[in-house]
Amino acid sequence: MKAILVRLTNKVFQTTLPAPRSLCLALLALLVIGAPRAQAAIAVVDSSGGFISTNTTLPISQVFPTTGGNVLVVNLSYRGPNNFYPTGAVSALTWITSGGTVTQTMTRAVEKGNTAANAPGSSIYYLWNPLPDAGGTISGSLPTGYVRQMISAYTLSGVDTNIAPIIGSGDATNVNTGTSVTCSNNLVGVPLGGFASLSSAMVGTTTTAGFTANAGGSGTAVNWFINGVSGDTWNQGYIPSLAAGISNFSIAYSGTANRLHIVAAVFTPAASTSPTPTLIGQNATDRTTTTATLGAIVVTNGTSTITNYGIVYAATAVNTNP
């Protein structure tokens, strides 16, 4: 029987074990598809820290210094006139910057007023990518007969500006009694890590424990509370870092409360940027060839090592009649 001479050849990558390019790409695709969508946290950049206007004058013209953020949020509450349902008061606000030369129009996300006459109402407005300005002005006008404007504002970073806010609103079942109010609709699709902007008011002077969500685990609620203004109680603020399972918001007042309402607008966190995976050792310049004898177990090349991997056998003599 003639002996068969076999040559063992290992092609070794400098930095990693050699694998077919198609296999590497397939595995990377599976990792990308199967991985959860990472999201950045929404953060407050600039904040009024409370009410920046409690004026009785009808034109809205409030300076709000800003330094950044990709959305401007404005909470506006107001007291309606007698026999006038307090909604539709201001369809849009404007953000005026650069010494009055640039105007950006804000969008009203949600509004609500109690069904009783002479009751307060609230609206939440937002503006994607506002121009930062230390002298920026929130501007608008309430209709004739309105007797109060209550305004708070903040800018946020990390918001997905391609997704409109998820909104909810509600008023008390009985317009003249009741001490708490909840959004009458469940907010569908509230994202984990979302940011809820909230406003509420009622007729009468009382106190409140502030805004709450229907499930625990979210960030600490921020409440800007004031009472006795136009004989009413007002509360604006937000709940950050919403937990999973959140679908509604409420506020409870103590004592005698009536003509309640609540509005909510939830902003979605933007997807975080993930580094792009890099394939190493796919170019011809990144590999060398090492030849070993049959039966070799370990082949090294610099700092790279392969063990019994990528073996190519080539017969140089074959006995056709063993």
Coordinates of C-alpha atoms in Angstrom, one line a residue:
M1 CA 0.0 0.0 0.0
K2 CA 1.3 3.3 -0.9
A3 CA 1.6 6.0 1.8
I4 CA -0.5 9.1 1.4
L5 CA 1.3 12.3 2.1
V6 CA -1.0 14.9 3.6
R7 CA -0.2 18.6 4.1
L8 CA -2.0 20.4 6.9
T9 CA -2.5 24.2 6.2
N10 CA -4.1 26.6 8.7
K11 CA -4.9 30.2 7.6
V12 CA -4.8 32.3 10.8
F13 CA -6.3 35.8 11.3
Q14 CA -4.2 38.2 13.2
T15 CA -6.9 39.2 15.7
T16 CA -9.6 36.6 15.7
L17 CA -10.6 33.1 14.6
P18 CA -11.4 33.0 10.9
A19 CA -15.0 32.5 10.1
P20 CA -16.8 32.9 6.8
R21 CA -17.8 36.4 6.0
S22 CA -21.4 35.4 5.3
L23 CA -21.6 33.7 8.7
C24 CA -20.3 36.8 10.5
L25 CA -22.8 39.0 8.8
A26 CA -25.7 36.7 9.5
L27 CA -24.8 36.5 13.2
L28 CA -24.6 40.3 13.4
A29 CA -27.9 40.7 11.7
L30 CA -29.5 38.3 14.2
L31 CA -28.0 40.3 17.1
V32 CA -29.3 43.6 15.8
I33 CA -32.8 42.3 15.1
G34 CA -33.1 40.5 18.4
A35 CA -31.7 43.2 20.6
P36 CA -34.1 45.4 22.4
R37 CA -34.4 49.0 21.3
A38 CA -32.2 51.0 23.7
Q39 CA -33.6 54.4 24.7
A40 CA -32.0 57.5 26.1
A41 CA -33.4 59.0 29.3
I42 CA -35.5 62.2 29.0
A43 CA -34.0 65.0 31.1
V44 CA -35.2 68.4 32.1
V45 CA -32.8 71.0 30.7
D46 CA -34.4 74.3 31.6
S47 CA -37.3 74.7 34.0
S48 CA -39.5 77.6 35.2
G49 CA -39.4 75.8 38.6
G50 CA -43.0 76.8 39.2
F51 CA -45.5 79.2 37.8
I52 CA -43.9 82.0 35.8
S53 CA -47.2 83.8 35.2
T54 CA -50.3 84.3 37.3
N55 CA -51.4 87.4 35.4
T56 CA -54.9 88.6 34.8
T57 CA -53.9 90.4 31.7
L58 CA -55.1 88.7 28.5
P59 CA -52.1 88.9 26.2
I60 CA -49.6 86.2 27.0
S61 CA -46.0 87.4 26.9
Q62 CA -43.7 85.6 29.2
V63 CA -39.9 85.5 29.0
F64 CA -38.5 82.0 29.6
P65 CA -34.7 81.7 29.3
T66 CA -33.5 78.5 27.5
T67 CA -30.1 76.9 26.9
G68 CA -31.0 73.8 25.0
G69 CA -33.2 70.7 24.7
N70 CA -35.1 69.3 21.7
V71 CA -38.6 70.1 22.9
L72 CA -40.2 73.1 24.7
V73 CA -43.3 72.2 26.9
V74 CA -45.7 74.9 28.1
N75 CA -48.5 74.3 30.6
L76 CA -51.2 76.9 30.4
S77 CA -54.3 77.0 32.7
Y78 CA -56.9 79.7 32.7
R79 CA -60.2 80.7 34.3
G80 CA -63.1 80.9 31.9
P81 CA -65.9 83.5 31.9
N82 CA -69.4 82.8 33.1
N83 CA -71.5 80.6 30.8
F84 CA -68.5 79.8 28.7
Y85 CA -67.0 76.4 28.4
P86 CA -63.3 77.0 29.1
T87 CA -61.7 75.2 26.1
G88 CA -60.5 76.4 22.8
A89 CA -59.0 79.4 24.5
V90 CA -55.6 79.3 22.8
S91 CA -55.2 77.0 19.8
A92 CA -51.5 77.8 19.5
L93 CA -48.7 79.6 21.3
T94 CA -45.6 81.0 19.7
W95 CA -42.0 80.9 20.8
I96 CA -40.3 84.2 19.8
T97 CA -36.5 84.4 19.8
S98 CA -33.6 86.5 18.4
G99 CA -34.9 89.8 19.6
G100 CA -38.3 89.2 18.1
T101 CA -37.1 88.3 14.6
V102 CA -37.8 84.5 14.7
T103 CA -41.2 83.0 15.5
Q104 CA -41.8 79.3 16.0
T105 CA -45.4 78.1 16.4
M106 CA -46.1 75.7 19.2
T107 CA -48.7 72.8 18.9
R108 CA -51.5 72.3 21.4
A109 CA -51.3 68.6 22.4
V110 CA -54.4 68.5 24.7
E111 CA -56.9 70.7 26.4
K112 CA -59.7 70.3 28.9
G113 CA -62.1 72.3 31.0
N114 CA -64.8 71.2 33.4
T115 CA -68.3 71.2 31.9
A116 CA -69.5 73.9 34.4
A117 CA -69.4 77.6 33.5
N118 CA -66.9 79.9 35.1
A119 CA -64.5 77.0 35.7
P120 CA -60.8 76.7 35.0
G121 CA -59.3 74.9 32.0
S122 CA -55.9 73.8 31.0
S123 CA -53.9 73.1 27.8
I124 CA -50.4 71.6 27.2
Y125 CA -48.3 72.9 24.2
Y126 CA -45.0 71.7 22.8
L127 CA -42.5 72.8 20.2
W128 CA -39.9 70.4 18.6
N129 CA -36.4 71.7 18.4
P130 CA -36.9 75.2 19.9
L131 CA -34.2 77.8 19.3
P132 CA -32.4 78.4 22.6
D133 CA -32.5 82.0 23.7
A134 CA -31.9 83.7 27.1
G135 CA -34.6 86.2 26.1
G136 CA -37.0 83.9 24.4
T137 CA -40.7 84.7 24.9
I138 CA -43.9 82.6 25.1
S139 CA -46.6 84.5 23.4
G140 CA -50.3 84.2 22.8
S141 CA -53.7 85.7 23.7
L142 CA -56.7 84.6 25.7
P143 CA -60.1 85.5 24.5
T144 CA -62.2 88.3 26.0
G145 CA -63.8 87.3 29.3
Y146 CA -61.0 85.1 30.5
V147 CA -59.7 86.3 33.9
R148 CA -56.4 84.4 34.6
Q149 CA -53.3 82.8 33.0
M150 CA -51.2 80.3 34.9
I151 CA -48.1 79.3 33.0
S152 CA -45.2 76.9 33.7
A153 CA -42.6 75.7 31.2
Y154 CA -39.5 73.5 30.7
T155 CA -37.3 72.2 27.9
L156 CA -36.5 68.5 27.6
S157 CA -33.7 66.5 26.0
G158 CA -33.8 62.9 24.8
V159 CA -37.3 63.1 23.4
D160 CA -38.2 61.3 20.1
T161 CA -39.5 64.2 18.0
N162 CA -40.9 61.8 15.4
I163 CA -43.6 60.7 17.8
A164 CA -46.5 62.9 18.9
P165 CA -47.3 63.1 22.6
I166 CA -49.7 60.5 23.9
I167 CA -52.6 62.4 25.5
G168 CA -55.3 62.0 28.1
S169 CA -57.8 64.3 29.9
G170 CA -60.8 64.2 32.2
D171 CA -63.1 66.1 34.4
A172 CA -65.0 65.2 37.6
T173 CA -68.2 63.2 37.0
N174 CA -70.2 65.7 39.1
V175 CA -69.2 69.2 38.2
N176 CA -70.0 70.7 41.6
T177 CA -68.6 68.0 43.9
G178 CA -65.9 65.4 44.1
T179 CA -62.3 65.6 45.4
S180 CA -60.4 63.7 42.7
V181 CA -60.2 63.5 38.9
T182 CA -58.7 60.9 36.6
C183 CA -58.1 60.9 32.8
S184 CA -61.3 59.5 31.3
N185 CA -59.3 57.6 28.7
N186 CA -56.5 55.1 29.2
L187 CA -53.4 56.3 27.5
V188 CA -52.4 53.5 25.1
G189 CA -48.8 52.8 24.3
V190 CA -47.2 54.8 27.1
P191 CA -43.4 54.0 26.7
L192 CA -41.1 52.8 29.4
G193 CA -39.1 55.9 30.4
G194 CA -41.7 58.3 29.1
F195 CA -42.2 61.8 30.5
A196 CA -45.7 62.9 31.5
S197 CA -46.5 66.6 31.5
L198 CA -49.6 67.3 33.7
S199 CA -51.9 70.2 34.6
S200 CA -55.0 70.4 36.7
A201 CA -57.2 73.0 38.5
M202 CA -60.4 73.3 40.5
V203 CA -62.8 75.9 41.8
G204 CA -62.2 76.7 45.5
T205 CA -59.2 76.8 47.9
T206 CA -57.8 73.5 49.1
T207 CA -54.7 71.4 49.1
T208 CA -53.5 68.4 47.1
A209 CA -51.0 65.5 47.4
G210 CA -50.2 66.1 43.7
F211 CA -50.2 64.0 40.6
T212 CA -50.1 60.2 40.6
A213 CA -49.9 57.4 38.0
N214 CA -52.0 54.3 38.0
A215 CA -49.0 52.1 38.8
G216 CA -45.8 52.5 40.9
G217 CA -42.2 52.6 39.9
S218 CA -41.9 55.9 38.1
G219 CA -39.8 58.8 39.0
T220 CA -40.8 61.3 41.6
A221 CA -43.6 63.6 40.6
V222 CA -42.9 67.3 40.5
N223 CA -45.9 69.5 41.5
W224 CA -46.1 73.3 41.3
F225 CA -49.1 74.1 43.5
I226 CA -50.8 77.3 44.3
N227 CA -54.3 78.1 45.7
G228 CA -56.4 81.2 46.3
V229 CA -55.6 82.7 42.9
S230 CA -59.0 83.9 41.5
G231 CA -60.5 81.8 44.2
D232 CA -59.2 78.6 42.6
T233 CA -56.6 75.9 43.2
W234 CA -54.0 75.2 40.5
N235 CA -51.4 72.5 40.0
Q236 CA -49.0 71.9 37.2
G237 CA -45.9 69.7 36.9
Y238 CA -44.7 66.3 35.6
I239 CA -43.8 62.7 36.3
P240 CA -40.5 61.6 34.8
S241 CA -39.1 58.1 34.0
L242 CA -42.4 56.4 33.7
A243 CA -42.5 52.7 34.7
A244 CA -43.9 49.9 32.7
G245 CA -47.7 49.5 32.9
I246 CA -48.5 53.2 33.2
S247 CA -51.8 54.0 31.4
N248 CA -53.5 56.8 33.4
F249 CA -53.0 59.8 35.8
S250 CA -55.0 61.3 38.6
I251 CA -54.9 64.1 41.1
A252 CA -56.8 64.2 44.5
Y253 CA -57.7 67.4 46.4
S254 CA -58.7 67.6 50.0
G255 CA -61.7 69.3 51.5
T256 CA -64.4 70.6 49.3
A257 CA -63.5 70.5 45.7
N258 CA -65.5 71.0 42.6
R259 CA -65.3 71.6 38.8
L260 CA -62.1 69.6 38.5
H261 CA -60.2 68.7 35.4
I262 CA -56.8 67.1 34.4
V263 CA -54.8 67.0 31.2
A264 CA -51.8 64.8 30.4
A265 CA -49.3 64.6 27.5
V266 CA -46.6 61.8 27.5
F267 CA -43.4 62.3 25.5
T268 CA -41.5 59.3 24.2
P269 CA -37.7 58.8 24.8
A270 CA -35.5 58.8 21.7
A271 CA -33.6 55.7 20.7
S272 CA -30.0 55.8 21.9
T273 CA -27.2 55.5 19.4
S274 CA -25.5 52.2 19.4
P275 CA -22.0 51.6 18.0
T276 CA -21.8 49.9 14.7
P277 CA -20.2 46.4 15.0
T278 CA -16.9 46.1 13.1
L279 CA -15.8 42.9 11.3
I280 CA -12.1 42.3 12.0
G281 CA -9.8 40.3 9.7
Q282 CA -11.9 40.3 6.6
N283 CA -9.3 41.9 4.3
A284 CA -6.5 40.0 2.6
T285 CA -4.0 42.2 4.4
D286 CA -5.3 41.1 7.8
R287 CA -4.3 37.4 7.5
T288 CA -1.2 35.3 7.2
T289 CA -0.7 31.6 6.4
T290 CA 1.0 29.1 8.7
T291 CA 1.8 25.6 7.7
A292 CA 1.9 22.8 10.3
T293 CA 2.4 19.1 10.2
L294 CA -0.5 16.7 10.4
G295 CA -1.8 16.3 13.9
A296 CA -1.0 19.8 15.1
I297 CA -3.3 21.0 17.8
V298 CA -2.4 24.7 18.3
V299 CA -1.2 27.2 15.8
T300 CA -0.2 30.7 17.0
N301 CA 0.3 33.8 15.0
G302 CA 1.5 36.8 17.0
T303 CA -1.1 37.2 19.8
S304 CA -3.7 35.1 18.0
T305 CA -4.3 31.4 18.7
I306 CA -6.5 28.9 17.1
T307 CA -7.1 25.4 18.3
N308 CA -7.8 22.6 15.8
Y309 CA -9.8 25.1 13.7
G310 CA -10.0 26.0 10.1
I311 CA -8.0 23.0 8.9
V312 CA -7.5 22.4 5.2
Y313 CA -6.1 19.0 4.1
A314 CA -4.4 18.6 0.7
A315 CA -3.3 15.2 -0.5
T316 CA -0.1 15.3 -2.6
A317 CA -0.1 11.6 -3.4
V318 CA -3.0 9.2 -3.5
N319 CA -3.0 5.5 -3.9
T320 CA -5.8 4.8 -6.3
N321 CA -5.6 1.0 -5.6
P322 CA -5.2 0.6 -1.8

